[in-house]
Coordinates of C-alpha atoms and ligand atoms in Angstrom, one line a residue:
X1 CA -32.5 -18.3 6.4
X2 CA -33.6 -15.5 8.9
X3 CA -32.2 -16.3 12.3
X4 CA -34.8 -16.5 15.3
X5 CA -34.5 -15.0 18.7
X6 CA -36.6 -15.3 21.5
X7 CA -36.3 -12.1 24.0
X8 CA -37.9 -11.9 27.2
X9 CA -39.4 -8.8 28.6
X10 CA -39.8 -7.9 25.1
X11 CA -42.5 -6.0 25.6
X12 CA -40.7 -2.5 27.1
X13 CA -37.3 -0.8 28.0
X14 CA -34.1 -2.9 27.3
X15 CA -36.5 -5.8 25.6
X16 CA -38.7 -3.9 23.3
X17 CA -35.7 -1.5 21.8
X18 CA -33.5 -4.6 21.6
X19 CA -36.6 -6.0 19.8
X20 CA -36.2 -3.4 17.1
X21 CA -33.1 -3.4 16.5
X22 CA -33.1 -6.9 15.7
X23 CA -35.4 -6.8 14.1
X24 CA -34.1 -4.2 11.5
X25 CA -31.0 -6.3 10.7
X26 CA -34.0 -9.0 9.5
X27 CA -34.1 -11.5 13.1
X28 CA -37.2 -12.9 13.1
X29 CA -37.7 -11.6 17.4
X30 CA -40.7 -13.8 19.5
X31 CA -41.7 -11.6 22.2
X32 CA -41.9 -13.3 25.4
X33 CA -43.7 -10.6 28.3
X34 CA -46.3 -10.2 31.2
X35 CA -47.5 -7.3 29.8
X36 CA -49.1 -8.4 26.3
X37 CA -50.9 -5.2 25.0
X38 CA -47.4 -3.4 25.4
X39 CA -45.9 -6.4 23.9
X40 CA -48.2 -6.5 20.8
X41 CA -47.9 -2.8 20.4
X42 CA -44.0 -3.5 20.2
X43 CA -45.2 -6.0 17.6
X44 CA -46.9 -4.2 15.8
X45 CA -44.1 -1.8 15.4
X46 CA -41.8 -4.1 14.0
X47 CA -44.3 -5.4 11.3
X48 CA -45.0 -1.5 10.2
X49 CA -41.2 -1.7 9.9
X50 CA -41.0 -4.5 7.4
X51 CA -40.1 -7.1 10.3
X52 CA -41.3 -10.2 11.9
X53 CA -42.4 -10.8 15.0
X54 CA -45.0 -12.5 17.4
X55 CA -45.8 -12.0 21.2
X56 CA -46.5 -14.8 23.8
X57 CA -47.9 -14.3 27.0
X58 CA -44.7 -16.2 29.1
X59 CA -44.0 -15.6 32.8
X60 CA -40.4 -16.6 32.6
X61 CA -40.4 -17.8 36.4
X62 CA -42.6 -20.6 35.7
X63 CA -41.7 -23.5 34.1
X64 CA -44.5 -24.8 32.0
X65 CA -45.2 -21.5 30.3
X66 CA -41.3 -21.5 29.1
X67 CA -41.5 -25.0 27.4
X68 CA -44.9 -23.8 26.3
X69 CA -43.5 -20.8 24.5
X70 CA -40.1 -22.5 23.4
X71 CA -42.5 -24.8 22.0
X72 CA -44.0 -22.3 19.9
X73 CA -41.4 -20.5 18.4
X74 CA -39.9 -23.5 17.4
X75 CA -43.1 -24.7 15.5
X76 CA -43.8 -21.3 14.5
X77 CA -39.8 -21.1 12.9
X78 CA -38.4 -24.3 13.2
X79 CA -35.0 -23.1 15.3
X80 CA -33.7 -20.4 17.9
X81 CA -30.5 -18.9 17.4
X82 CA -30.4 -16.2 19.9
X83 CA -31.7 -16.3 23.4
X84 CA -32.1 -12.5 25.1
X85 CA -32.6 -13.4 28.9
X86 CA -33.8 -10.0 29.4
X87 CA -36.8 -10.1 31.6
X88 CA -36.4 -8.9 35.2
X89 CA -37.8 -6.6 38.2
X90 CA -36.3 -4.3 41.0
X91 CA -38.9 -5.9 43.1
X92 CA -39.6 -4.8 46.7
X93 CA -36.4 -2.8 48.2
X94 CA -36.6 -3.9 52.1
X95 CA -34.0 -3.6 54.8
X96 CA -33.1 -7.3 54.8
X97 CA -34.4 -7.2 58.8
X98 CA -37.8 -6.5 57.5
X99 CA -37.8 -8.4 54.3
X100 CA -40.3 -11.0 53.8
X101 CA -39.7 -14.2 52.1
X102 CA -41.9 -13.7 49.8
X103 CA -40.7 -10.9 48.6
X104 CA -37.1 -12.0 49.0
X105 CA -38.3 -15.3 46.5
X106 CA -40.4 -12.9 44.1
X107 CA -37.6 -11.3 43.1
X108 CA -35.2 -14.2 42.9
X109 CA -37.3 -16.7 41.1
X110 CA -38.6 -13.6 38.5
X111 CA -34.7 -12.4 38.0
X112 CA -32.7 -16.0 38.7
X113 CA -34.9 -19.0 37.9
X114 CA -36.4 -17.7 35.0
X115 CA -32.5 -17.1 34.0
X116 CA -31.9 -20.8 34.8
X117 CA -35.5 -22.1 32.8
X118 CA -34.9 -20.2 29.7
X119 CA -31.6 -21.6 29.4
X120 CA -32.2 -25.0 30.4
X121 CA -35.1 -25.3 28.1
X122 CA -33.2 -23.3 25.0
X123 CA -30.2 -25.9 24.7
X124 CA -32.4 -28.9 23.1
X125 CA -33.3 -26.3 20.4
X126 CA -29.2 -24.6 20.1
X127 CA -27.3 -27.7 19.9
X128 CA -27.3 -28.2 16.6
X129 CA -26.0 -25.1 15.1
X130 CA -24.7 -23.4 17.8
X131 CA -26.0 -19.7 19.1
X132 CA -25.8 -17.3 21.6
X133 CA -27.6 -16.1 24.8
X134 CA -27.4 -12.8 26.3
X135 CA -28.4 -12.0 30.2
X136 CA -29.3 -9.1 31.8
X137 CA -27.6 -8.5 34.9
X138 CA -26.6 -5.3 36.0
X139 CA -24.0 -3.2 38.0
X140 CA -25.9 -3.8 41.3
X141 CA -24.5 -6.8 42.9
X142 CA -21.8 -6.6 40.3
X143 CA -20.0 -3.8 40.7
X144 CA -22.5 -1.8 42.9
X145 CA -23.2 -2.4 46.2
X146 CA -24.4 1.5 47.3
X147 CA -28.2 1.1 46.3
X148 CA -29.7 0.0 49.7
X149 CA -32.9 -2.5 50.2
X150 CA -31.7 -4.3 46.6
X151 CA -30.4 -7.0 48.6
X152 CA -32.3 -9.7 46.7
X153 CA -32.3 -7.7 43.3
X154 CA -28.2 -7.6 43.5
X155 CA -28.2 -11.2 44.7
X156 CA -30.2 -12.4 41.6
X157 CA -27.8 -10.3 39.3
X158 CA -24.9 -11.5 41.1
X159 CA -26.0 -15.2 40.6
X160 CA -26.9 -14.4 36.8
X161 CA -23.5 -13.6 36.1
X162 CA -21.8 -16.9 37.8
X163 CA -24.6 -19.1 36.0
X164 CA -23.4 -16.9 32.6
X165 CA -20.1 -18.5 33.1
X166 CA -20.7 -21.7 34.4
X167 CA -23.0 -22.2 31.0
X168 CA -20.2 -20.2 28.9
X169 CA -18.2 -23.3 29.8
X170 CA -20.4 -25.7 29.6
X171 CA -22.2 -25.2 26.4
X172 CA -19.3 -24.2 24.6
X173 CA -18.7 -27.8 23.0
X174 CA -22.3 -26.9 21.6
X175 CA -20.7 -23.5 19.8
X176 CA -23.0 -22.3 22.5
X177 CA -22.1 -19.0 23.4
X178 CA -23.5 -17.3 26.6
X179 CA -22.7 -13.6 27.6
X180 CA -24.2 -11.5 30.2
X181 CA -24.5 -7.3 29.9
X182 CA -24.4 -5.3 33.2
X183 CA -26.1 -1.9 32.5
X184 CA -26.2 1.0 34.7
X185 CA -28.9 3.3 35.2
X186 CA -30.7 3.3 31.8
X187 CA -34.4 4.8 31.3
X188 CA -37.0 2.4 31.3
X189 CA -40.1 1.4 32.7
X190 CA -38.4 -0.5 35.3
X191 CA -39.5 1.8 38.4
X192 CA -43.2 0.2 37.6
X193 CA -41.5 -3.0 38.9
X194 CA -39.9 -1.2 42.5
X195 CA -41.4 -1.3 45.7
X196 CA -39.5 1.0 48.0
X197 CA -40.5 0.6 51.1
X198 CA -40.0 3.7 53.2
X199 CA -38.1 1.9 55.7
X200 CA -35.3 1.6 53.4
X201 CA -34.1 5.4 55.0
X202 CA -32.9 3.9 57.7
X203 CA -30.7 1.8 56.4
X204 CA -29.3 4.2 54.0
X205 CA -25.6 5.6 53.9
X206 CA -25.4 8.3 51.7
X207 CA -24.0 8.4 48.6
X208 CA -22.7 11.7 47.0
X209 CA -21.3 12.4 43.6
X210 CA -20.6 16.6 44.0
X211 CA -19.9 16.2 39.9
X212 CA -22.9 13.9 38.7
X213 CA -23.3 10.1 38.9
X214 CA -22.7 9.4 35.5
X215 CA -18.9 10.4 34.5
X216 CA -19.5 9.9 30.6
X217 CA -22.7 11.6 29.2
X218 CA -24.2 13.1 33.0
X219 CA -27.2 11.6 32.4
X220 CA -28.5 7.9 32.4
X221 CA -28.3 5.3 29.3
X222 CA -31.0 4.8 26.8
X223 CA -32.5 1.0 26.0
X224 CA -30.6 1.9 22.5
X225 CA -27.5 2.0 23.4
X226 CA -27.8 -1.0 25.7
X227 CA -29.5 -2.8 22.6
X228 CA -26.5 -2.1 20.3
X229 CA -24.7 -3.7 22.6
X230 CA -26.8 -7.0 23.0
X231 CA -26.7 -7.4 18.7
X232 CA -22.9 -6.8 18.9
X233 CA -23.2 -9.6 21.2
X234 CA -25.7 -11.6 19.1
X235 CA -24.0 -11.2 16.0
X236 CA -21.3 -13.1 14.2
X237 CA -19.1 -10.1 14.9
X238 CA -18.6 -11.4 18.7
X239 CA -17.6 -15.4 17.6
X240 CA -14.9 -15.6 19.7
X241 CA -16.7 -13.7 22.9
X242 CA -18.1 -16.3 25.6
X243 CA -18.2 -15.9 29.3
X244 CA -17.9 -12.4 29.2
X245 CA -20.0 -9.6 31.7
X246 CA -19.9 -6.6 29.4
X247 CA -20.4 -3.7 31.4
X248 CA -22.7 -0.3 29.8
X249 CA -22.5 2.5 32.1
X250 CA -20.8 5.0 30.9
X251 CA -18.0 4.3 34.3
X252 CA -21.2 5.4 36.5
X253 CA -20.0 1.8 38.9
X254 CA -16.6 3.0 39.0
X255 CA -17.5 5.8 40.8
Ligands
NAD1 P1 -38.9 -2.6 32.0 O1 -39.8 -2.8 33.2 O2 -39.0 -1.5 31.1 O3 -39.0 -4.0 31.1 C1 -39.0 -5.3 31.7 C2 -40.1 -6.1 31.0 O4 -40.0 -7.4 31.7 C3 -41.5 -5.6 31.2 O5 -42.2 -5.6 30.0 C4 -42.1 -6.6 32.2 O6 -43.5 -6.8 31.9 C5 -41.3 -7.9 31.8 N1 -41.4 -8.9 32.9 C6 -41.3 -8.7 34.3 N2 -41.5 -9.8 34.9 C7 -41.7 -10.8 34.0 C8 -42.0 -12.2 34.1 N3 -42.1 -12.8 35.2 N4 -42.2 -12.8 32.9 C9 -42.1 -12.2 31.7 N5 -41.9 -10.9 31.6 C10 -41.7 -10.2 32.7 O7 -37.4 -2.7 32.6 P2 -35.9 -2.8 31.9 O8 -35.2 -1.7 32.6 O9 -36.0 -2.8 30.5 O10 -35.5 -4.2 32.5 C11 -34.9 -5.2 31.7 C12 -33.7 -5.8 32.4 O11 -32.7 -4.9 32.6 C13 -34.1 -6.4 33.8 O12 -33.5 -7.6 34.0 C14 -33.4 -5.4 34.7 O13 -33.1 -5.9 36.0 C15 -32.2 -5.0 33.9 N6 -31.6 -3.7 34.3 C16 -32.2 -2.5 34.1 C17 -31.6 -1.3 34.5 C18 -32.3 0.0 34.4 O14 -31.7 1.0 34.9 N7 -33.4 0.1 33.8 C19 -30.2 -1.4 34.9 C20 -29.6 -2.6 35.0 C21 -30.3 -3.8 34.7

């Protein structure tokens, strides 16, 4: 039997290519995104390529549209084996004088609740046979502290990777195995999801790397390679890895 997984943000960047390649080694991939004419393009892909997917229109931050589309995949497939908590936004970039609330809880509740409901509302369906559940953090609030106005971005990462452990630990009895990934700067669509706001300058120390910002290829990551990455972790080949932040940078937040 095909395993299942359900990937959010599916639709573009780190989602869509992760998609792909699941898709290739024969997961059945449910596409959960806002954006569902890029999504069904990506789905489209995959069934040109021999695989199966579907899309659902899910915004991961509220609740009823997550049971909604666990829901459906699980009457769609009958079970979920893999969980890619992908989904996430840069979200205004404010000095944290002049950041509003709202824009402090857009990014939060898109990045770190959504992490919290997907997870939550997998379990029932993971139980049973055990799985495993990737989330996207990243370097910022990680590793990286120098990118200034992410305040509440590198908060929401931060708190991703202590709920990745806290549910390592306590799923585990379930052969529930929850990882999160911590890419750097890898090119995506992302920057359609930031809001710098111009007063960000002044708040700004800068940063200077006279030899490049990324030590091992001088140049940012691509989806693929942070996709590889997510099926190593996905895969059978990782059975023993749980409550782990794997970190693909290239050493760009050692710097
Ligand atoms: P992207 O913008 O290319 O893809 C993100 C996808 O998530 C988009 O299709 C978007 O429509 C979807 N999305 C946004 N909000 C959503 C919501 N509320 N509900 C459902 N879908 C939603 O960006 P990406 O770079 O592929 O981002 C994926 C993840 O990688 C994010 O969590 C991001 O924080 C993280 N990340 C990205 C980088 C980078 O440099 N690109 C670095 C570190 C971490």
């Amino acid at each position: 039997m095909n395993k299942v997984a359900v990937i959010t943000g599916g639709g573009s960047g780190i989602g869509e290519a992760t998609a792909k390649r699941m898709a290739k080694e024969g997961i059945r991939v449910c596409l959960f995104d806002l954006k569902e004419s890029r999504a069904e393009q990506v789905k489209e892909e995959i069934i040109n390529d021999g695989g199966e997917a579907f899309v659902l229109d899910v915004d991961v931050s509220d609740e009823n549209r997550v049971t909604y589309g666990l829901e459906q995949v699980v009457s769609e497939w009958g079970r979920i084996d893999i969980l890619f908590n992908n989904a996430g936004i840069n979200g205004t970039l404010n000095p944290i004088e002049e950041m509003k609330v709202e824009e402090w809880d857009q990014t939060i509740e898109t990045n770190l609740r959504s992490t919290f409901l997907m997870v939550k509302h997998t379990i029932p369906y993971m139980k049973e046979n055990g799985g495993s559940m990737i989330i996207t953090s990243s370097i910022n609030g990680n590793r990286t502290f120098s990118n200034f106005g992410m305040s509440a971005y590198s908060t929401s990462k931060a708190g991703q990777v202590a709920f990745m452990k806290m549910a390592a630990l306590e799923l585990a009895q379930y052969r529930i195995r929850v990882n999160a990934i911590c890419p750097g700067a890898i090119e995506t669509n992302i920057d359609q999801n930031t809001d710098k706001k111009e007063s960000v300058e002044d708040i700004e120390i800068p940063v200077e790397y006279p030899e490049g910002s990324h030590p091992l290829e001088q140049k940012p990551g691509s989806p693929e390679q942070v996709a590889d990455v997510v099926y190593f972790l996905a895969s059978d080949a990782s059975s023993h890895v749980t409550g782990t932040a794997m970190f693909v940078d290239g050493a760009e937040s050692l710097l």
